[in-house]
CSV table of C-alpha atoms and ligand atoms in Angstrom, one decimal:
chain,number,residue,atom,x,y,z
A,142,THR,CA,88.4,198.0,197.0
A,143,ASP,CA,91.5,196.8,194.9
A,144,GLN,CA,89.6,194.0,193.3
A,145,GLN,CA,90.7,192.7,189.9
A,146,THR,CA,88.6,190.2,187.2
A,147,ILE,CA,90.7,187.0,186.4
A,148,ASN,CA,89.6,184.8,183.8
A,149,GLU,CA,90.5,181.6,183.3
A,150,GLY,CA,89.0,178.7,181.9
A,151,ARG,CA,85.4,179.0,181.6
A,152,ALA,CA,85.3,180.9,184.7
A,153,SER,CA,85.3,184.7,185.7
A,154,ILE,CA,85.9,185.7,189.1
A,155,LYS,CA,86.9,189.0,191.3
A,156,VAL,CA,90.1,188.7,193.2
A,157,SER,CA,90.9,191.0,196.1
A,158,GLY,CA,94.0,191.4,198.1
A,159,ASN,CA,92.8,189.2,201.5
A,160,VAL,CA,92.4,186.2,199.2
A,161,PHE,CA,94.4,183.9,197.9
A,162,TYR,CA,95.0,183.6,194.5
A,163,ASN,CA,98.0,182.1,192.6
A,164,PRO,CA,98.0,182.1,188.2
A,165,VAL,CA,100.8,179.6,188.5
A,166,GLN,CA,98.7,177.0,189.2
A,167,GLU,CA,96.7,177.4,186.2
A,168,PHE,CA,98.1,174.2,185.2
A,169,ASN,CA,97.4,172.4,188.3
A,170,ARG,CA,93.5,173.4,187.9
A,171,ASP,CA,93.5,172.6,184.8
A,172,LEU,CA,95.5,169.3,185.5
A,173,SER,CA,92.6,168.5,187.7
A,174,ILE,CA,89.8,169.2,185.9
A,175,SER,CA,91.0,166.4,183.0
A,176,VAL,CA,91.8,164.6,185.8
A,177,LEU,CA,88.5,164.6,187.6
A,178,ASN,CA,86.2,164.2,184.0
A,179,VAL,CA,87.6,160.8,183.3
A,180,PHE,CA,86.8,159.8,186.9
A,181,ALA,CA,83.1,161.2,186.3
A,182,ARG,CA,83.0,159.3,183.0
A,183,GLU,CA,83.9,156.3,185.0
A,184,HIS,CA,81.4,157.0,187.7
A,185,CYS,CA,78.6,158.0,185.8
A,186,LYS,CA,79.2,155.0,183.1
A,187,SER,CA,77.7,157.5,180.9
A,188,ASP,CA,77.7,159.3,177.7
A,189,LYS,CA,75.7,162.1,178.2
A,190,LEU,CA,77.3,164.1,180.6
A,191,GLU,CA,77.3,167.7,180.4
A,192,ALA,CA,79.2,170.6,182.1
A,193,GLY,CA,77.1,173.6,184.6
A,194,VAL,CA,74.1,171.0,185.3
A,195,LYS,CA,73.5,169.0,188.2
A,196,HIS,CA,73.4,165.4,187.2
A,197,GLU,CA,71.7,163.4,189.7
A,198,GLY,CA,73.9,160.4,190.4
A,199,GLY,CA,77.2,162.3,189.4
A,200,ILE,CA,80.1,163.2,191.7
A,201,ARG,CA,80.2,164.7,195.0
A,202,ILE,CA,83.5,167.4,195.5
A,203,LEU,CA,84.8,168.4,198.2
A,204,GLU,CA,87.2,171.3,197.6
A,205,ALA,CA,88.6,171.7,201.4
A,206,LEU,CA,90.0,175.0,200.8
A,207,SER,CA,88.9,176.9,199.1
A,208,ALA,CA,90.2,180.6,198.5
A,209,THR,CA,88.3,182.5,196.0
A,210,GLY,CA,86.1,179.5,195.0
A,211,LEU,CA,87.8,179.6,191.3
A,212,ARG,CA,88.8,175.9,191.4
A,213,SER,CA,85.3,174.7,192.3
A,214,ILE,CA,83.8,177.2,189.6
A,215,ARG,CA,86.0,175.6,187.3
A,216,TYR,CA,85.0,172.2,188.0
A,217,ALA,CA,81.2,172.8,188.2
A,218,LYS,CA,81.6,174.7,184.4
A,219,GLU,CA,84.2,172.3,182.8
A,220,ILE,CA,84.2,168.9,184.6
A,221,CYS,CA,80.7,166.3,183.2
A,222,GLY,CA,78.4,164.4,185.1
A,223,VAL,CA,79.1,166.7,188.9
A,224,SER,CA,76.0,166.4,191.1
A,225,GLU,CA,77.5,168.8,194.1
A,226,ILE,CA,80.5,171.0,194.8
A,227,VAL,CA,81.2,172.1,198.6
A,228,ALA,CA,83.6,175.2,198.3
A,229,ASN,CA,85.1,175.2,201.8
A,230,ASP,CA,87.4,178.1,203.6
A,231,ILE,CA,88.1,179.0,207.2
A,232,SER,CA,88.0,182.6,206.6
A,233,ARG,CA,85.5,184.8,206.4
A,234,ASN,CA,87.0,186.9,203.4
A,235,ALA,CA,87.2,183.7,201.7
A,236,VAL,CA,83.7,182.7,201.8
A,237,ALA,CA,82.2,186.1,201.4
A,238,ALA,CA,84.6,186.1,197.6
A,239,ILE,CA,83.1,182.5,197.3
A,240,ARG,CA,80.0,183.6,197.8
A,241,ASP,CA,80.2,186.2,195.1
A,242,ASN,CA,81.9,184.7,192.5
A,243,VAL,CA,79.0,181.4,192.5
A,244,ARG,CA,76.4,184.0,192.0
A,245,ASP,CA,78.3,186.2,189.0
A,246,ASN,CA,79.6,182.6,187.2
A,247,GLN,CA,75.7,181.0,187.8
A,248,VAL,CA,76.9,178.1,189.2
A,249,GLU,CA,74.5,177.9,192.4
A,250,GLU,CA,73.0,175.3,191.5
A,251,LEU,CA,76.0,173.4,191.5
A,252,VAL,CA,78.6,174.8,194.2
A,253,VAL,CA,77.8,175.5,198.2
A,254,ALA,CA,79.6,177.9,199.9
A,255,SER,CA,80.9,176.7,203.2
A,256,GLU,CA,83.2,178.5,206.2
A,257,ASN,CA,84.6,175.9,208.5
A,258,ASP,CA,88.1,174.2,209.5
A,259,ALA,CA,88.2,172.2,207.1
A,260,ILE,CA,89.8,169.7,209.5
A,261,MET,CA,86.0,169.7,211.4
A,262,LEU,CA,83.9,169.1,208.1
A,263,MET,CA,85.8,166.5,206.7
A,264,TYR,CA,85.4,164.3,210.0
A,265,GLU,CA,82.1,165.1,210.2
A,266,HIS,CA,81.5,163.6,206.4
A,267,HIS,CA,83.0,160.3,208.1
A,268,SER,CA,80.1,158.7,207.5
A,269,LYS,CA,79.6,156.6,204.3
A,270,GLU,CA,76.2,158.1,203.9
A,271,GLN,CA,78.2,161.5,203.9
A,272,GLN,CA,81.6,160.8,202.6
A,273,PHE,CA,82.5,162.9,199.2
A,274,ASP,CA,83.4,160.8,196.0
A,275,VAL,CA,86.2,163.2,195.5
A,276,VAL,CA,88.1,165.5,198.1
A,277,ASP,CA,90.4,167.8,196.8
A,278,LEU,CA,93.7,169.4,199.3
A,279,ASP,CA,95.1,172.4,198.2
A,280,PRO,CA,96.8,174.2,201.2
A,281,TYR,CA,99.5,176.8,201.4
A,282,GLY,CA,102.9,174.4,202.2
A,283,CYS,CA,102.5,170.7,203.6
A,284,PRO,CA,98.9,169.2,203.6
A,285,SER,CA,99.8,166.3,206.4
A,286,ARG,CA,97.7,168.1,209.2
A,287,PHE,CA,94.3,167.7,207.0
A,288,LEU,CA,95.3,163.8,205.4
A,289,ASP,CA,94.1,162.0,209.0
A,290,SER,CA,90.4,163.5,208.2
A,291,ALA,CA,90.2,163.7,204.3
A,292,VAL,CA,91.4,159.8,204.1
A,293,GLN,CA,87.8,159.2,205.8
A,294,ALA,CA,85.9,161.9,203.5
A,295,VAL,CA,86.3,160.3,200.8
A,296,CYS,CA,84.4,156.7,199.8
A,297,ASP,CA,85.1,153.9,198.9
A,298,GLY,CA,86.8,153.8,195.0
A,299,GLY,CA,86.9,157.7,195.4
A,300,LEU,CA,89.6,160.2,194.5
A,301,LEU,CA,91.5,162.0,197.3
A,302,LEU,CA,94.0,165.5,195.1
A,303,VAL,CA,96.3,166.5,197.2
A,304,THR,CA,99.4,169.4,196.7
A,305,ALA,CA,102.5,170.3,198.9
A,306,THR,CA,104.4,173.4,197.9
A,307,ASP,CA,106.8,172.9,201.0
A,308,MET,CA,109.0,171.2,198.5
A,309,ALA,CA,112.5,172.6,200.8
A,310,VAL,CA,111.5,170.0,203.8
A,311,LEU,CA,110.3,167.3,201.2
A,312,ALA,CA,113.7,167.4,199.1
A,313,GLY,CA,116.3,166.8,201.5
A,314,ASN,CA,116.7,170.6,203.4
A,315,SER,CA,115.6,169.5,206.5
A,316,PRO,CA,115.0,165.6,207.2
A,317,GLU,CA,114.2,166.3,210.5
A,318,THR,CA,111.4,168.4,209.7
A,319,CYS,CA,109.8,166.0,207.4
A,320,TYR,CA,110.4,163.5,209.4
A,321,SER,CA,108.3,165.1,212.1
A,322,LYS,CA,105.7,166.4,209.2
A,323,TYR,CA,105.3,163.5,206.9
A,324,GLY,CA,107.0,160.4,209.1
A,325,ALA,CA,109.8,159.7,206.4
A,326,ILE,CA,113.3,161.5,206.1
A,327,SER,CA,113.8,162.9,203.5
A,328,LEU,CA,117.6,162.9,201.7
A,329,ARG,CA,119.5,165.7,199.7
A,330,THR,CA,119.5,163.6,196.2
A,331,LYS,CA,118.9,164.3,192.8
A,332,CYS,CA,116.0,162.4,192.2
A,333,CYS,CA,114.5,164.5,195.3
A,334,TYR,CA,111.2,165.4,192.9
A,335,GLU,CA,110.3,161.6,192.5
A,336,MET,CA,111.8,161.1,196.4
A,337,ALA,CA,109.1,164.1,197.2
A,338,LEU,CA,105.9,162.6,195.2
A,339,ARG,CA,106.9,158.9,196.9
A,340,ILE,CA,107.0,160.9,200.8
A,341,LEU,CA,103.7,162.5,200.0
A,342,LEU,CA,102.2,158.8,198.8
A,343,GLN,CA,103.5,156.9,201.9
A,344,CYS,CA,102.4,159.3,204.2
A,345,ILE,CA,98.6,159.2,202.7
A,346,GLU,CA,98.9,155.4,202.9
A,347,SER,CA,99.4,155.5,206.6
A,348,HIS,CA,97.1,157.3,207.3
A,349,ALA,CA,94.6,155.3,205.6
A,350,ASN,CA,95.8,152.1,206.9
A,351,ARG,CA,95.2,153.2,210.7
A,352,TYR,CA,91.2,153.1,209.2
A,353,GLY,CA,91.5,150.0,207.4
A,354,ARG,CA,92.2,151.7,204.0
A,355,TYR,CA,94.6,151.6,201.5
A,356,ILE,CA,95.4,153.8,198.3
A,357,GLU,CA,96.1,153.6,194.7
A,358,PRO,CA,98.0,156.3,193.2
A,359,VAL,CA,96.7,156.7,189.7
A,360,LEU,CA,99.0,160.0,188.6
A,361,SER,CA,101.8,161.5,190.8
A,362,LEU,CA,103.5,164.8,188.8
A,363,SER,CA,106.0,167.4,190.0
A,364,ALA,CA,105.7,170.7,188.5
A,365,ASP,CA,107.1,174.5,189.0
A,366,PHE,CA,107.2,174.4,192.6
A,367,TYR,CA,105.0,172.1,193.3
A,368,ILE,CA,104.0,168.7,193.7
A,369,ARG,CA,100.4,167.3,193.4
A,370,VAL,CA,99.1,163.7,193.8
A,371,PHE,CA,95.7,161.7,192.7
A,372,VAL,CA,95.0,159.0,194.4
A,373,LYS,CA,92.2,156.4,194.8
A,374,ILE,CA,91.1,155.0,198.2
A,375,TYR,CA,89.9,151.8,198.8
A,376,THR,CA,88.7,149.9,202.0
A,377,GLY,CA,89.9,147.0,202.8
A,378,ALA,CA,91.8,145.8,206.0
A,379,HIS,CA,92.7,142.5,204.7
A,380,LYS,CA,94.4,144.3,202.6
A,381,CYS,CA,96.4,146.8,204.8
A,382,LYS,CA,98.8,143.7,205.0
A,383,PHE,CA,100.1,144.4,201.8
A,384,SER,CA,101.6,147.9,202.8
A,385,THR,CA,104.6,146.9,203.9
A,386,SER,CA,105.5,145.5,201.2
A,387,LYS,CA,105.1,148.8,199.2
A,388,LEU,CA,107.2,150.9,201.3
A,389,SER,CA,111.3,151.1,201.3
A,390,MET,CA,113.9,152.1,202.8
A,391,VAL,CA,116.2,154.0,200.3
A,392,TYR,CA,120.1,153.4,201.4
A,393,GLN,CA,122.0,156.6,199.7
A,394,CYS,CA,126.1,156.1,198.9
A,395,ASN,CA,128.2,159.3,200.7
A,396,GLY,CA,130.8,158.9,197.9
A,397,CYS,CA,128.7,158.0,194.4
A,398,GLU,CA,125.3,158.6,195.5
A,399,THR,CA,124.5,155.2,194.4
A,400,PHE,CA,120.7,154.5,195.8
A,401,THR,CA,119.3,151.0,197.3
A,402,LEU,CA,115.8,150.1,197.9
A,403,SER,CA,115.6,148.4,200.9
A,404,PRO,CA,111.5,147.1,201.2
A,405,LEU,CA,109.7,147.3,204.7
A,406,GLY,CA,108.3,143.4,203.9
A,407,VAL,CA,107.6,141.3,201.7
A,408,LEU,CA,104.3,139.6,202.0
A,409,LYS,CA,103.3,136.3,200.1
A,410,THR,CA,99.6,136.5,198.6
A,411,ALA,CA,97.1,133.3,199.5
A,412,ASP,CA,98.9,131.3,196.2
A,413,ASN,CA,102.1,131.4,197.8
A,414,LYS,CA,102.9,134.1,195.0
A,415,GLN,CA,104.7,137.3,196.0
A,416,VAL,CA,103.5,140.7,195.6
A,417,LYS,CA,103.6,142.1,191.8
A,418,PHE,CA,105.7,144.8,192.5
A,419,LYS,CA,108.9,143.4,194.3
A,420,LEU,CA,111.3,145.0,194.6
A,421,PRO,CA,114.8,143.3,193.1
A,422,THR,CA,117.1,144.5,196.3
A,423,GLY,CA,117.8,144.3,200.1
A,424,PRO,CA,119.1,146.0,202.2
A,425,PRO,CA,123.2,146.7,202.0
A,426,VAL,CA,124.5,143.8,204.2
A,427,ASN,CA,126.7,146.3,206.0
A,428,SER,CA,127.0,150.0,205.6
A,429,GLN,CA,129.5,150.3,202.8
A,430,CYS,CA,128.8,151.0,199.2
A,431,GLU,CA,130.0,148.0,197.5
A,432,HIS,CA,131.4,150.6,194.5
A,433,CYS,CA,133.3,153.1,195.9
A,434,GLN,CA,133.9,151.8,199.6
A,435,HIS,CA,131.8,154.9,201.6
A,436,SER,CA,129.1,155.0,204.2
A,437,HIS,CA,125.3,155.5,203.4
A,438,LEU,CA,122.9,157.9,204.6
A,439,LEU,CA,119.0,156.7,205.5
A,440,GLY,CA,116.1,157.9,204.5
A,441,GLY,CA,112.4,156.7,203.8
A,442,PRO,CA,110.2,155.5,204.4
A,443,ILE,CA,109.1,156.2,200.9
A,444,TRP,CA,105.9,154.6,198.4
A,445,SER,CA,107.8,152.3,196.6
A,446,ALA,CA,104.7,150.6,194.3
A,447,PRO,CA,103.9,152.5,190.9
A,448,ILE,CA,102.7,155.9,191.1
A,449,HIS,CA,100.8,156.0,188.1
A,450,ASN,CA,98.0,153.9,186.2
A,451,PRO,CA,98.8,154.0,183.1
A,452,ASP,CA,95.5,153.5,181.7
A,453,PHE,CA,94.0,156.0,183.6
A,454,VAL,CA,96.8,158.3,182.3
A,455,GLN,CA,96.1,157.3,179.0
A,456,LYS,CA,92.5,158.6,179.1
A,457,VAL,CA,93.5,161.8,180.6
A,458,VAL,CA,96.1,162.6,177.8
A,459,THR,CA,93.2,161.5,175.3
A,460,GLU,CA,90.4,163.1,176.8
A,461,ALA,CA,92.3,166.6,177.9
A,462,PRO,CA,89.6,169.0,177.3
A,463,VAL,CA,91.1,171.4,174.3
A,464,HIS,CA,89.6,174.3,175.5
A,465,LEU,CA,92.1,174.5,178.3
A,466,ASN,CA,95.3,176.8,178.2
A,467,THR,CA,97.5,174.6,179.1
A,468,VAL,CA,96.4,171.2,177.3
A,469,ARG,CA,99.5,171.5,175.3
A,470,ARG,CA,101.8,170.6,178.4
A,471,ILE,CA,99.6,168.5,179.9
A,472,GLN,CA,99.3,166.5,177.0
A,473,GLY,CA,103.5,166.6,177.2
A,474,VAL,CA,104.0,165.7,180.8
A,475,LEU,CA,101.7,162.7,180.8
A,476,ASN,CA,102.9,161.3,177.6
A,477,VAL,CA,106.1,161.3,179.6
A,478,ILE,CA,104.3,159.9,182.6
A,479,PHE,CA,102.7,157.2,180.5
A,480,GLU,CA,106.6,155.5,179.8
A,481,GLU,CA,107.8,155.7,183.3
A,482,LEU,CA,109.1,152.6,184.0
A,483,LEU,CA,106.8,152.2,186.9
A,484,ASP,CA,109.0,149.0,188.8
A,485,CYS,CA,111.5,151.3,189.0
A,486,PRO,CA,111.8,153.7,191.8
A,487,LEU,CA,113.7,157.2,191.5
A,488,TYR,CA,116.4,157.9,189.2
A,489,PHE,CA,119.7,159.0,188.2
A,490,ILE,CA,120.9,161.9,186.6
A,491,LEU,CA,122.9,161.6,183.3
A,492,GLU,CA,125.6,164.6,184.3
A,493,ARG,CA,125.8,163.8,187.9
A,494,LEU,CA,126.8,160.4,187.3
A,495,SER,CA,129.6,161.5,184.8
A,496,GLY,CA,130.6,164.6,187.1
A,497,ILE,CA,131.0,161.8,189.9
A,498,LEU,CA,133.6,159.9,188.0
A,499,HIS,CA,135.1,163.5,186.5
A,500,LEU,CA,134.6,162.2,182.8
A,501,THR,CA,132.6,164.3,180.2
A,502,THR,CA,128.8,163.6,180.1
A,503,PRO,CA,127.9,161.5,177.2
A,504,PRO,CA,124.8,162.1,174.6
A,505,MET,CA,121.6,160.8,176.6
A,506,MET,CA,120.6,159.1,173.5
A,507,GLU,CA,124.3,156.6,173.3
A,508,PHE,CA,123.7,156.3,177.3
A,509,ARG,CA,120.1,155.2,176.9
A,510,SER,CA,121.3,152.2,174.1
A,511,ALA,CA,123.9,151.4,175.7
A,512,ILE,CA,121.7,150.5,178.8
A,513,LEU,CA,119.3,149.1,176.2
A,514,ASN,CA,122.1,147.1,175.0
A,515,ALA,CA,123.4,145.4,177.9
A,516,GLY,CA,119.5,143.7,178.1
A,517,TYR,CA,117.9,146.3,180.5
A,518,ARG,CA,114.8,148.8,180.1
A,519,VAL,CA,115.1,152.7,180.1
A,520,SER,CA,113.1,155.5,180.5
A,521,PHE,CA,112.8,158.7,181.3
A,522,SER,CA,111.2,160.4,184.6
A,523,HIS,CA,108.6,163.2,184.2
A,524,SER,CA,110.4,165.2,187.0
A,525,HIS,CA,114.0,165.4,185.8
A,526,LYS,CA,115.1,167.0,182.2
A,527,THR,CA,118.0,164.6,182.1
A,528,SER,CA,117.2,161.4,184.2
A,529,ILE,CA,117.5,157.8,184.0
A,530,LYS,CA,115.1,155.1,185.2
A,531,THR,CA,116.0,151.4,184.8
A,532,ASP,CA,115.9,148.3,186.1
A,533,ALA,CA,119.9,148.1,185.0
A,534,PRO,CA,121.6,147.8,188.4
A,535,PRO,CA,124.2,150.2,189.1
A,536,LYS,CA,126.9,148.1,188.6
A,537,VAL,CA,126.1,147.9,185.5
A,538,ILE,CA,125.6,151.6,184.9
A,539,TRP,CA,129.0,152.6,186.1
A,540,ASP,CA,131.2,149.5,184.2
A,541,ILE,CA,128.7,151.3,180.7
A,542,LEU,CA,130.4,155.0,182.2
A,543,ARG,CA,133.8,153.5,182.4
A,544,CYS,CA,133.9,152.1,179.4
A,545,TRP,CA,132.8,155.1,177.5
B,813,SAM,N1,92.4,175.8,196.0
B,813,SAM,C1,92.8,177.4,196.1
B,813,SAM,C2,93.2,177.6,194.6
B,813,SAM,O1,92.8,176.8,193.8
B,813,SAM,O2,92.8,178.4,194.2
B,813,SAM,C3,93.7,177.9,196.9
B,813,SAM,C4,93.6,177.6,198.1
B,813,SAM,S1,94.8,178.4,199.5
B,813,SAM,C5,96.5,178.2,199.3
B,813,SAM,C6,94.4,177.8,200.9
B,813,SAM,C7,93.4,178.1,201.7
B,813,SAM,O3,93.4,177.4,202.9
B,813,SAM,C8,93.4,179.4,201.8
B,813,SAM,O4,92.4,180.3,201.1
B,813,SAM,C9,93.3,179.7,203.3
B,813,SAM,O5,92.5,180.6,204.1
B,813,SAM,C10,92.7,178.2,203.9
B,813,SAM,N2,92.7,177.6,205.1
B,813,SAM,C11,93.7,177.2,205.6
B,813,SAM,N3,93.4,176.7,206.6
B,813,SAM,C12,92.4,176.1,206.6
B,813,SAM,C13,91.3,175.3,207.5
B,813,SAM,N4,91.6,174.3,208.8
B,813,SAM,N5,89.6,174.9,207.3
B,813,SAM,C14,89.8,175.8,205.9
B,813,SAM,N6,90.7,176.5,205.7
B,813,SAM,C15,91.5,176.6,205.5
């Protein structure tokens, strides 16, 4: 019928109108291939890995929501060190397309088509013997319904990849819906993309905690119309006690939009040292903003610990396969991410700060120098061109602007 042939990466697939395919997600797929190549190499500890062939002891991947099978076929042909990929979809038409595309791309040895409800399939793979090294969730909109089963289907030290495209909900247009879906209240804020990432991360962590597990985000990014997180999942009930110190409520002033983070808990370790990424701020003593005396809105809880692992990010930058169409974009975004201040959640937007004070916007480089000269650190966030991440207290930022 109305079939179209799509070439992306090393795959060539046939797409018809009744199965989902989105060309804009090529960057998402390219990035995932780059990340999984690094993960597979860590996992296999061998340099003699090839793509397109079955490696005994290689990684086992579940693509739970596969549609055309494009992603799984690309994983088979472009990731070195794979033992098996299960390409699953609930739709009969989708699974028929997956079978045809797997055959046409000659990856039958690596990719197995599966027609199941992803949730049931992941629950059935919760035992140690059956868990996957990698589970990839790429749903329409909100991924939260899949998280409870997904966090159980990943092996200890394995990787969970999650896309969310319901940005309106995550970015504060509907805080109530955000709470019911993600267990956190979103805020309408200029740093909504990073807030969205941190809401999704806290949601994954809370699901993992129910099973004595916890997450380590290795890479979190916002791009185009979606967010994507890559988190390692570990087992360790005693480490779950640290979760409260990795989560914070966010107070945002209704007047000057200054935000303050308030950790849900600060846990001392056995040697009585505080956890590494303790946040410097406490809750506002009263609900009035100290800078402009307006009231606050309360959002969260959000993940306030690091959202990337810089060593991992650097490996992805240096090892990103050169054949990818979006390799330049991957390297560009990851270089910014590598420089992000990990212990400074959220960010200001320069023109918004000056707008609030009715001043003309100072040049970015000069403003950043002023922060550095005052003795504080500053970086960009990859999610916004004019973002300012800093450990300077808000008072310092307002003072610098007023004296401009
Ligand atoms: N990962 C694909 C890619 O990169 O091209 C796109 C996946 S598409 C956004 C979402 C797919 O999830 C659809 O094909 C839909 O049929 C499938 N789906 C929705 N609910 C499901 C469920 N409960 N179990 C399995 N598949 C499901």
